Amino acid sequence: MRVLVMGAGVIGVATAYYLARAGQQVTVLDRRPGAGLETSFANGGQISVNHATPWAEPSAPLRMLKWLGRADAPLLFRLRADPALWAWSLRFLGNCTAGRVRVNTERALRLALYSRQSLIELRQETGIEYDQSRRGILHIYRDAREFGKAPRQAELMTRLGSVRRLLDADGCVAVEPALSASRDKLAGGTYSPDDESGDAYKFTVRLAGICKGQGVEFRHGVTIRRLLADGRRVTGVDTDGGVLAADLYVLALGSYSPLLAKPLGLALPVYPAKGYSVTMPVKDPGKAPEVSLTDDERKLVFSRLGQNLRVAGTVEFAGYDTSVPEARCRPILKMALELFPGCGDAGEAEFWAGLRPATPDGVPVIGKTPYANLILNTGHGTLGWTMACGSGRAVADLIGGRQPEIDLRGLGLERFG
Ligand SMILES: Cc1cc2nc3c(=O)[nH]c(=O)nc-3n(C[C@H](O)[C@H](O)[C@H](O)COP(=O)(O)OP(=O)(O)OC[C@H]3O[C@@H](n4cnc5c(N)ncnc54)[C@H](O)[C@@H]3O)c2cc1C
């Protein structure tokens, strides 16, 4: 079967890999000159299974109000007359109840656990290297009250099959000695030893290379303008290079997926949630963290990627604006150097911004559509790197007529009614 995968981010490329492995004839389309050049380019690097929790939770609305107008706010709403943002926000609020958190966490964790296992197997199959680290993820808390909620969250995650160990401040320093300079700032932490980290961009590019070796065709520099349909079938993709046709189509365009789906009458509740990252060369290896880390209060993640330290965070609802203002990145750099003094070369720091394809419930949109030959693999929000392999594998199984190894219930478009 000829399958056309739209998008060569980590999701599209992982999908292409599993499709090719199952013997499908695959073409990947992307407007960029290479794979992984948009949101998959410089993300936080975490394979964060044990923190696969949605943003929408009972305390989220109050926290957002508290952060309004702060230049270093971890979450910023830029007020815009954008009906898509308002509709998304209403749905987000609807997911901020304890009941919804339980349902959404179970769905996200189900996919994340499967995905990490698929990544491990893929690594064994291919020998792919991407500055990966298997030293776990340490989630640190500065605020004692927030840390006080950690046992309940850890208990919920444990019940759902995940592993989170509670640590006091000394326990955190024992896991990550580079934290010793900031020992006094810590209230405690949770450590998930099974979690991983690695460079999503290197992974995407190298997996694309492996795909090419398996016969996958990549067409770069091709912009998709719209999907063509006849009744309930997609008949082709109209691009700036002409119309391309296949038997089956996978929509994996990240934050841009809803724009292409809308003319077909498919309302995908995916909205761009902008984030920033700072990457700097490690100056003193003893002062930079080796273990991937999340700073709960600042909402920052740290990952050591080879000789570099990546620090990522911030959520900004600003439409499709991909500018990289220094005023948003400098506070990230400053906070990183406060936590790990002398860790990196700030003069060489590189700033970046990307658009997370966020859904209001924090769960991606994977599976069939009312169009018989159009499959969705999008909306991975803050966890696209974590969930890429499992999502690609499940979609390839669905296309091949095999029963996916995980239950896809609750992950599809139908949950939005
Ligand atoms: C600051 C930040 C930190 C993050 N940290 C983490 C983390 O630690 N762990 C984690 O799991 N996730 C993280 N994420 C999320 C993760 O990066 C994303 O979920 C993931 O990259 C999404 O992948 P994707 O393939 O769906 O989208 P993309 O990588 O954006 O790929 C979509 C592709 O579609 C192409 N495209 C779009 N429109 C068109 C068109 N019209 N025609 C042709 N091509 C088109 C683009 O060129 C692009 O290559 C982070 C994100 C950000 C922004």
Short mmCIF file of C-alpha atoms and ligand atoms in Angstrom, two decimals:
data_model
loop_
_atom_site.label_atom_id
_atom_site.label_comp_id
_atom_site.label_asym_id
_atom_site.label_seq_id
_atom_site.Cartn_x
_atom_site.Cartn_y
_atom_site.Cartn_z
CA MET A 1 0.00 0.00 0.00
CA ARG A 2 1.25 3.52 -0.82
CA VAL A 3 1.17 5.65 2.34
CA LEU A 4 1.82 9.37 2.37
CA VAL A 5 3.00 10.72 5.73
CA MET A 6 2.52 14.47 6.06
CA GLY A 7 5.21 15.94 8.32
CA ALA A 8 8.83 14.93 9.00
CA GLY A 9 8.94 15.83 12.69
CA VAL A 10 9.68 13.14 15.26
CA ILE A 11 6.09 11.87 14.96
CA GLY A 12 6.02 11.63 11.14
CA VAL A 13 9.46 10.01 10.94
CA ALA A 14 8.69 7.45 13.69
CA THR A 15 5.46 6.60 11.81
CA ALA A 16 7.39 6.19 8.56
CA TYR A 17 9.86 3.87 10.28
CA TYR A 18 7.19 1.48 11.57
CA LEU A 19 5.26 1.61 8.30
CA ALA A 20 8.38 0.75 6.27
CA ARG A 21 9.26 -2.03 8.71
CA ALA A 22 5.83 -3.53 8.02
CA GLY A 23 6.48 -3.45 4.28
CA GLN A 24 4.44 -0.40 3.26
CA GLN A 25 5.54 1.90 0.45
CA VAL A 26 6.08 5.22 2.25
CA THR A 27 6.59 8.82 1.14
CA VAL A 28 7.13 11.60 3.70
CA LEU A 29 6.35 15.22 2.79
CA ASP A 30 7.71 18.26 4.59
CA ARG A 31 8.12 21.92 3.75
CA ARG A 32 11.53 22.12 5.43
CA PRO A 33 14.86 21.15 3.79
CA GLY A 34 15.38 18.31 6.30
CA ALA A 35 13.66 16.27 9.01
CA GLY A 36 12.98 17.55 12.54
CA LEU A 37 13.47 21.24 11.86
CA GLU A 38 10.35 22.57 13.59
CA THR A 39 9.06 21.63 17.08
CA SER A 40 11.21 18.49 17.23
CA PHE A 41 14.38 20.55 16.82
CA ALA A 42 15.49 21.73 20.29
CA ASN A 43 12.97 20.47 22.84
CA GLY A 44 13.65 19.55 26.46
CA GLY A 45 14.98 16.12 25.55
CA GLN A 46 13.04 14.19 28.19
CA ILE A 47 11.45 10.79 27.68
CA SER A 48 9.23 11.72 30.55
CA VAL A 49 6.92 8.76 31.01
CA ASN A 50 6.49 9.08 34.74
CA HIS A 51 5.46 12.70 34.43
CA ALA A 52 3.08 12.16 31.54
CA THR A 53 0.52 14.30 33.31
CA PRO A 54 -1.73 16.88 31.65
CA TRP A 55 -1.38 20.63 32.21
CA ALA A 56 -5.10 20.80 32.88
CA GLU A 57 -5.53 20.05 36.59
CA PRO A 58 -7.55 21.63 39.42
CA SER A 59 -4.93 24.22 40.45
CA ALA A 60 -4.05 25.26 36.86
CA PRO A 61 -6.58 28.13 36.45
CA LEU A 62 -5.46 29.85 39.69
CA ARG A 63 -1.78 29.47 38.85
CA MET A 64 -2.37 31.00 35.43
CA LEU A 65 -4.10 34.01 36.98
CA LYS A 66 -1.15 34.43 39.36
CA TRP A 67 1.33 34.47 36.46
CA LEU A 68 -0.62 37.01 34.35
CA GLY A 69 1.60 39.91 33.23
CA ARG A 70 4.89 38.51 34.63
CA ALA A 71 7.78 38.69 32.10
CA ASP A 72 9.29 35.43 33.43
CA ALA A 73 5.90 33.69 33.74
CA PRO A 74 6.12 29.96 33.02
CA LEU A 75 2.71 30.31 31.34
CA LEU A 76 1.53 33.33 29.41
CA PHE A 77 -1.72 34.02 27.60
CA ARG A 78 -1.38 36.75 25.00
CA LEU A 79 -4.92 38.03 24.72
CA ARG A 80 -5.96 37.64 21.10
CA ALA A 81 -9.23 37.74 19.20
CA ASP A 82 -8.67 34.15 18.12
CA PRO A 83 -11.80 31.97 18.31
CA ALA A 84 -9.64 28.81 18.15
CA LEU A 85 -7.78 29.89 21.29
CA TRP A 86 -10.96 30.74 23.18
CA ALA A 87 -12.62 27.45 22.21
CA TRP A 88 -9.46 25.57 23.21
CA SER A 89 -9.27 27.42 26.54
CA LEU A 90 -12.88 26.58 27.43
CA ARG A 91 -12.18 22.93 26.77
CA PHE A 92 -8.98 23.20 28.82
CA LEU A 93 -10.95 24.55 31.79
CA GLY A 94 -13.40 21.67 31.43
CA ASN A 95 -10.47 19.29 31.93
CA CYS A 96 -9.31 20.92 35.18
CA THR A 97 -11.31 18.62 37.47
CA ALA A 98 -9.89 15.79 39.57
CA GLY A 99 -12.00 13.26 37.64
CA ARG A 100 -10.75 14.43 34.24
CA VAL A 101 -7.14 14.44 35.51
CA ARG A 102 -7.44 10.76 36.41
CA VAL A 103 -8.89 9.83 33.00
CA ASN A 104 -6.41 11.97 31.03
CA THR A 105 -3.39 10.81 33.04
CA GLU A 106 -4.30 7.15 32.48
CA ARG A 107 -4.58 7.73 28.72
CA ALA A 108 -1.31 9.66 28.44
CA LEU A 109 0.58 7.21 30.64
CA ARG A 110 -0.74 4.21 28.71
CA LEU A 111 0.75 5.60 25.51
CA ALA A 112 3.94 6.89 27.15
CA LEU A 113 4.77 3.52 28.76
CA TYR A 114 4.22 1.73 25.45
CA SER A 115 6.26 4.36 23.68
CA ARG A 116 9.29 4.06 25.94
CA GLN A 117 9.28 0.29 25.49
CA SER A 118 9.04 0.79 21.71
CA LEU A 119 11.96 3.24 21.81
CA ILE A 120 14.08 0.71 23.72
CA GLU A 121 13.28 -1.97 21.14
CA LEU A 122 13.91 0.41 18.24
CA ARG A 123 17.31 1.21 19.74
CA GLN A 124 18.11 -2.49 19.91
CA GLU A 125 16.91 -3.04 16.34
CA THR A 126 18.80 -0.15 14.78
CA GLY A 127 21.68 0.76 17.11
CA ILE A 128 20.62 4.43 16.78
CA GLU A 129 22.57 6.95 18.91
CA TYR A 130 21.22 10.36 19.88
CA ASP A 131 23.10 11.45 23.05
CA GLN A 132 20.71 9.25 25.00
CA SER A 133 20.92 8.90 28.75
CA ARG A 134 19.13 6.27 30.85
CA ARG A 135 19.76 7.82 34.23
CA GLY A 136 16.16 8.68 35.03
CA ILE A 137 14.42 12.01 35.62
CA LEU A 138 14.56 13.93 38.90
CA HIS A 139 11.67 16.32 39.57
CA ILE A 140 12.68 18.90 42.17
CA TYR A 141 10.43 21.07 44.33
CA ARG A 142 11.42 24.34 46.00
CA ASP A 143 8.02 24.99 47.57
CA ALA A 144 7.23 22.76 50.57
CA ARG A 145 3.49 23.08 49.92
CA GLU A 146 3.84 21.87 46.34
CA PHE A 147 6.12 19.06 47.50
CA GLY A 148 3.41 18.15 50.00
CA LYS A 149 1.19 17.21 47.04
CA ALA A 150 3.85 14.94 45.54
CA PRO A 151 2.98 11.76 47.53
CA ARG A 152 -0.63 11.83 46.28
CA GLN A 153 0.50 12.34 42.69
CA ALA A 154 3.13 9.60 43.05
CA GLU A 155 0.46 7.26 44.44
CA LEU A 156 -1.84 7.88 41.45
CA MET A 157 1.03 7.26 39.03
CA THR A 158 2.09 4.10 40.86
CA ARG A 159 -1.46 2.78 40.66
CA LEU A 160 -1.34 3.39 36.89
CA GLY A 161 1.91 1.46 36.50
CA SER A 162 4.62 4.11 36.82
CA VAL A 163 7.54 4.43 39.26
CA ARG A 164 8.23 7.63 41.24
CA ARG A 165 10.40 7.65 44.38
CA LEU A 166 9.96 10.41 46.92
CA LEU A 167 13.22 12.04 48.07
CA ASP A 168 14.18 14.66 50.62
CA ALA A 169 16.65 17.43 49.68
CA ASP A 170 19.69 15.29 50.50
CA GLY A 171 18.21 12.45 48.51
CA CYS A 172 17.96 14.79 45.50
CA VAL A 173 21.63 15.77 45.86
CA ALA A 174 22.59 12.09 46.12
CA VAL A 175 20.86 11.43 42.78
CA GLU A 176 22.31 14.56 41.15
CA PRO A 177 25.44 15.85 42.94
CA ALA A 178 25.51 19.02 40.80
CA LEU A 179 22.52 20.16 42.91
CA SER A 180 24.74 20.49 45.99
CA ALA A 181 25.25 24.22 45.29
CA SER A 182 21.46 24.67 45.51
CA ARG A 183 20.77 22.21 48.34
CA ASP A 184 19.19 24.95 50.50
CA LYS A 185 16.65 25.86 47.83
CA LEU A 186 15.18 22.34 47.72
CA ALA A 187 12.11 21.09 49.57
CA GLY A 188 12.43 17.62 48.07
CA GLY A 189 11.88 15.72 44.86
CA THR A 190 10.57 12.68 43.06
CA TYR A 191 12.84 10.43 41.06
CA SER A 192 11.73 8.18 38.24
CA PRO A 193 14.73 5.93 37.50
CA ASP A 194 13.19 4.35 34.37
CA ASP A 195 12.88 7.64 32.51
CA GLU A 196 15.35 8.71 29.86
CA SER A 197 16.54 11.67 27.85
CA GLY A 198 18.16 12.33 24.50
CA ASP A 199 18.36 14.66 21.55
CA ALA A 200 15.07 14.46 19.65
CA TYR A 201 16.51 16.21 16.61
CA LYS A 202 19.48 13.82 16.28
CA PHE A 203 17.07 10.92 16.72
CA THR A 204 14.70 12.24 14.05
CA VAL A 205 17.45 12.89 11.49
CA ARG A 206 19.15 9.57 12.10
CA LEU A 207 15.90 7.63 12.04
CA ALA A 208 15.04 9.39 8.76
CA GLY A 209 18.39 8.10 7.43
CA ILE A 210 17.47 4.56 8.53
CA CYS A 211 14.05 4.96 6.87
CA LYS A 212 15.73 5.96 3.60
CA GLY A 213 17.77 2.78 3.80
CA GLN A 214 14.46 0.89 4.06
CA GLY A 215 13.16 2.55 0.90
CA VAL A 216 11.18 5.48 2.38
CA GLU A 217 11.11 8.48 0.06
CA PHE A 218 11.47 11.92 1.69
CA ARG A 219 10.28 14.91 -0.28
CA HIS A 220 11.54 18.06 1.40
CA GLY A 221 10.81 21.66 0.50
CA VAL A 222 7.21 20.76 -0.39
CA THR A 223 4.45 22.80 1.23
CA ILE A 224 1.04 21.16 1.54
CA ARG A 225 -1.71 23.63 0.69
CA ARG A 226 -4.78 21.47 1.20
CA LEU A 227 -6.14 17.95 1.25
CA LEU A 228 -8.40 16.93 -1.63
CA ALA A 229 -11.38 14.72 -0.93
CA ASP A 230 -14.22 13.00 -2.72
CA GLY A 231 -17.03 12.10 -0.36
CA ARG A 232 -15.43 10.39 2.64
CA ARG A 233 -12.10 9.60 0.94
CA VAL A 234 -9.00 11.71 0.58
CA THR A 235 -7.96 11.67 -3.07
CA GLY A 236 -4.73 13.64 -2.94
CA VAL A 237 -2.62 16.34 -1.41
CA ASP A 238 -2.36 19.67 -3.18
CA THR A 239 1.18 21.04 -2.74
CA ASP A 240 3.23 23.86 -4.19
CA GLY A 241 4.89 21.16 -6.30
CA GLY A 242 1.65 19.70 -7.69
CA VAL A 243 -0.87 17.10 -6.53
CA LEU A 244 0.39 13.90 -4.90
CA ALA A 245 -1.78 10.83 -4.39
CA ALA A 246 -1.53 7.67 -2.29
CA ASP A 247 -3.80 4.93 -0.94
CA LEU A 248 -3.60 6.20 2.62
CA TYR A 249 -2.65 9.49 4.31
CA VAL A 250 -1.23 10.17 7.77
CA LEU A 251 -1.62 13.69 9.17
CA ALA A 252 1.43 14.42 11.37
CA LEU A 253 1.91 18.15 10.88
CA GLY A 254 2.24 19.04 14.57
CA SER A 255 0.64 22.40 15.39
CA TYR A 256 -0.34 22.89 11.75
CA SER A 257 -2.51 19.75 11.58
CA PRO A 258 -5.79 21.54 12.44
CA LEU A 259 -5.29 24.06 9.64
CA LEU A 260 -5.20 21.29 7.03
CA ALA A 261 -7.98 19.27 8.68
CA LYS A 262 -10.45 22.14 9.02
CA PRO A 263 -11.46 22.44 5.32
CA LEU A 264 -12.42 18.75 5.46
CA GLY A 265 -14.83 19.53 8.30
CA LEU A 266 -12.56 17.96 10.93
CA ALA A 267 -12.27 20.16 14.02
CA LEU A 268 -8.99 19.15 15.67
CA PRO A 269 -8.69 20.86 19.05
CA VAL A 270 -4.94 21.36 18.69
CA TYR A 271 -3.50 24.79 19.48
CA PRO A 272 0.14 25.95 19.35
CA ALA A 273 1.64 26.30 22.83
CA LYS A 274 4.90 28.10 22.30
CA GLY A 275 7.96 27.18 24.34
CA TYR A 276 11.58 28.20 24.44
CA SER A 277 14.89 26.48 24.98
CA VAL A 278 18.44 27.52 25.73
CA THR A 279 21.34 25.26 24.75
CA MET A 280 24.82 25.99 26.01
CA PRO A 281 28.13 24.15 26.04
CA VAL A 282 28.94 22.64 29.43
CA LYS A 283 31.83 24.59 30.98
CA ASP A 284 32.44 22.53 34.10
CA PRO A 285 31.06 18.96 33.87
CA GLY A 286 30.96 18.67 37.68
CA LYS A 287 28.61 21.65 37.94
CA ALA A 288 26.13 20.65 35.22
CA PRO A 289 23.47 18.00 35.84
CA GLU A 290 23.97 14.56 34.30
CA VAL A 291 20.53 13.34 35.34
CA SER A 292 17.64 14.90 33.43
CA LEU A 293 15.78 17.23 35.74
CA THR A 294 12.53 19.17 36.07
CA ASP A 295 12.27 22.27 38.24
CA ASP A 296 8.62 22.19 39.35
CA GLU A 297 8.29 25.83 40.38
CA ARG A 298 10.05 27.35 37.38
CA LYS A 299 8.54 24.74 35.01
CA LEU A 300 11.95 24.17 33.43
CA VAL A 301 13.47 20.93 32.22
CA PHE A 302 17.22 20.25 32.01
CA SER A 303 18.86 17.61 29.84
CA ARG A 304 22.52 16.92 29.28
CA LEU A 305 22.90 16.24 25.57
CA GLY A 306 26.50 15.25 24.84
CA GLN A 307 28.71 18.26 25.61
CA ASN A 308 25.70 20.59 25.90
CA LEU A 309 23.12 21.42 28.52
CA ARG A 310 19.59 22.03 27.21
CA VAL A 311 17.15 23.99 29.38
CA ALA A 312 13.57 24.29 28.13
CA GLY A 313 10.29 25.62 29.34
CA THR A 314 7.63 28.35 29.21
CA VAL A 315 4.19 28.03 27.73
CA GLU A 316 2.92 30.94 25.71
CA PHE A 317 -0.38 31.05 23.87
CA ALA A 318 0.51 33.46 21.10
CA GLY A 319 -0.89 31.84 17.95
CA TYR A 320 1.61 30.79 15.27
CA ASP A 321 4.28 33.32 16.25
CA THR A 322 7.70 31.59 16.13
CA SER A 323 9.85 34.61 16.96
CA VAL A 324 12.57 34.14 19.60
CA PRO A 325 12.61 37.27 21.79
CA GLU A 326 15.63 37.48 24.10
CA ALA A 327 13.34 38.84 26.83
CA ARG A 328 11.71 35.39 27.11
CA CYS A 329 14.93 33.35 26.81
CA ARG A 330 17.26 35.33 29.09
CA PRO A 331 15.22 34.51 32.24
CA ILE A 332 15.55 30.79 31.39
CA LEU A 333 19.32 31.14 31.12
CA LYS A 334 19.46 33.14 34.35
CA MET A 335 17.36 30.61 36.30
CA ALA A 336 19.52 27.75 34.98
CA LEU A 337 22.72 29.46 36.12
CA GLU A 338 21.17 30.21 39.52
CA LEU A 339 20.39 26.54 40.08
CA PHE A 340 23.70 25.28 38.62
CA PRO A 341 26.21 28.14 39.05
CA GLY A 342 29.11 27.97 36.59
CA CYS A 343 27.63 25.01 34.72
CA GLY A 344 27.71 26.37 31.17
CA ASP A 345 29.11 28.95 28.81
CA ALA A 346 26.36 31.60 28.78
CA GLY A 347 28.16 33.59 26.04
CA GLU A 348 27.70 30.65 23.66
CA ALA A 349 24.05 29.99 24.58
CA GLU A 350 21.67 29.41 21.68
CA PHE A 351 18.02 30.40 21.99
CA TRP A 352 15.15 28.64 20.24
CA ALA A 353 11.34 28.61 20.15
CA GLY A 354 8.93 25.87 19.11
CA LEU A 355 5.17 25.34 18.97
CA ARG A 356 3.89 22.37 20.97
CA PRO A 357 0.78 20.91 19.30
CA ALA A 358 -1.33 21.02 22.46
CA THR A 359 -4.73 19.45 23.06
CA PRO A 360 -6.93 20.72 25.93
CA ASP A 361 -6.78 17.36 27.75
CA GLY A 362 -3.04 16.75 27.24
CA VAL A 363 -3.61 13.54 25.27
CA PRO A 364 -2.66 13.30 21.56
CA VAL A 365 -5.12 12.59 18.77
CA ILE A 366 -4.31 9.24 17.20
CA GLY A 367 -6.38 7.03 14.94
CA LYS A 368 -9.07 6.95 12.31
CA THR A 369 -11.20 9.80 11.01
CA PRO A 370 -14.55 9.88 9.20
CA TYR A 371 -12.40 9.79 6.03
CA ALA A 372 -11.71 6.11 5.37
CA ASN A 373 -8.09 6.63 4.30
CA LEU A 374 -7.00 9.50 6.57
CA ILE A 375 -5.28 8.67 9.87
CA LEU A 376 -4.29 11.17 12.55
CA ASN A 377 -1.04 11.16 14.51
CA THR A 378 -0.83 14.59 16.06
CA GLY A 379 -1.52 16.79 19.09
CA HIS A 380 1.34 15.44 21.23
CA GLY A 381 1.80 18.75 23.03
CA THR A 382 4.46 18.65 25.66
CA LEU A 383 5.19 14.93 25.24
CA GLY A 384 5.80 14.34 21.52
CA TRP A 385 9.34 13.04 21.98
CA THR A 386 8.20 10.79 24.83
CA MET A 387 5.30 9.38 22.82
CA ALA A 388 6.74 9.30 19.28
CA CYS A 389 7.68 5.62 18.94
CA GLY A 390 4.51 4.23 20.51
CA SER A 391 2.32 6.55 18.44
CA GLY A 392 4.12 5.67 15.19
CA ARG A 393 4.00 1.96 15.94
CA ALA A 394 0.29 1.95 16.84
CA VAL A 395 -0.59 3.94 13.71
CA ALA A 396 1.44 1.58 11.51
CA ASP A 397 -0.42 -1.40 13.04
CA LEU A 398 -3.76 0.28 12.45
CA ILE A 399 -2.87 0.92 8.81
CA GLY A 400 -1.59 -2.61 8.32
CA GLY A 401 -4.85 -4.06 9.65
CA ARG A 402 -3.13 -5.47 12.76
CA GLN A 403 -4.48 -5.01 16.27
CA PRO A 404 -2.29 -2.31 17.91
CA GLU A 405 -0.49 -3.63 20.98
CA ILE A 406 -2.06 -0.92 23.11
CA ASP A 407 -5.67 -0.01 23.55
CA LEU A 408 -6.25 3.14 21.51
CA ARG A 409 -9.56 3.91 23.23
CA GLY A 410 -9.71 7.49 24.45
CA LEU A 411 -6.84 8.59 22.22
CA GLY A 412 -8.88 9.37 19.09
CA LEU A 413 -10.76 12.32 17.68
CA GLU A 414 -14.12 10.83 18.72
CA ARG A 415 -13.50 11.79 22.38
CA PHE A 416 -14.14 15.42 21.46
CA GLY A 417 -17.63 14.63 20.20
C1 LIG B 1 10.20 24.17 24.60
C2 LIG B 1 9.72 22.75 24.33
C3 LIG B 1 10.17 21.72 25.14
C4 LIG B 1 9.72 20.42 24.92
N1 LIG B 1 10.23 19.41 25.69
C5 LIG B 1 9.82 18.14 25.48
C6 LIG B 1 10.36 17.07 26.25
O1 LIG B 1 11.25 17.25 27.09
N2 LIG B 1 9.87 15.82 26.04
C7 LIG B 1 8.89 15.57 25.12
O2 LIG B 1 8.45 14.43 25.02
N3 LIG B 1 8.39 16.55 24.34
C8 LIG B 1 8.83 17.83 24.50
N4 LIG B 1 8.32 18.83 23.74
C9 LIG B 1 7.24 18.53 22.77
C10 LIG B 1 7.76 17.92 21.47
O3 LIG B 1 8.87 18.64 21.01
C11 LIG B 1 6.63 17.95 20.42
O4 LIG B 1 5.47 17.34 20.94
C12 LIG B 1 7.04 17.21 19.17
O5 LIG B 1 8.24 17.73 18.65
C13 LIG B 1 5.95 17.30 18.10
O6 LIG B 1 6.40 16.61 16.99
P1 LIG B 1 5.59 16.64 15.62
O7 LIG B 1 6.31 15.75 14.68
O8 LIG B 1 4.15 16.44 15.88
O9 LIG B 1 5.69 18.19 15.16
P2 LIG B 1 6.88 18.92 14.38
O10 LIG B 1 8.20 18.50 14.86
O11 LIG B 1 6.55 20.37 14.39
O12 LIG B 1 6.72 18.37 12.92
C14 LIG B 1 5.70 18.78 12.03
C15 LIG B 1 6.31 18.89 10.65
O13 LIG B 1 5.28 19.28 9.75
C16 LIG B 1 5.84 20.16 8.80
N5 LIG B 1 4.76 20.98 8.24
C17 LIG B 1 3.86 21.73 8.93
N6 LIG B 1 2.97 22.29 8.07
C18 LIG B 1 3.33 21.87 6.82
C19 LIG B 1 2.78 22.09 5.52
N7 LIG B 1 1.69 22.86 5.31
N8 LIG B 1 3.39 21.50 4.46
C20 LIG B 1 4.49 20.70 4.64
N9 LIG B 1 5.03 20.47 5.85
C21 LIG B 1 4.46 21.04 6.93
C22 LIG B 1 6.87 20.97 9.57
O14 LIG B 1 7.88 21.46 8.72
C23 LIG B 1 7.39 19.97 10.58
O15 LIG B 1 8.61 19.37 10.17
C24 LIG B 1 8.78 20.15 23.89
C25 LIG B 1 8.35 21.18 23.06
C26 LIG B 1 8.82 22.47 23.26
C27 LIG B 1 8.38 23.58 22.34
#
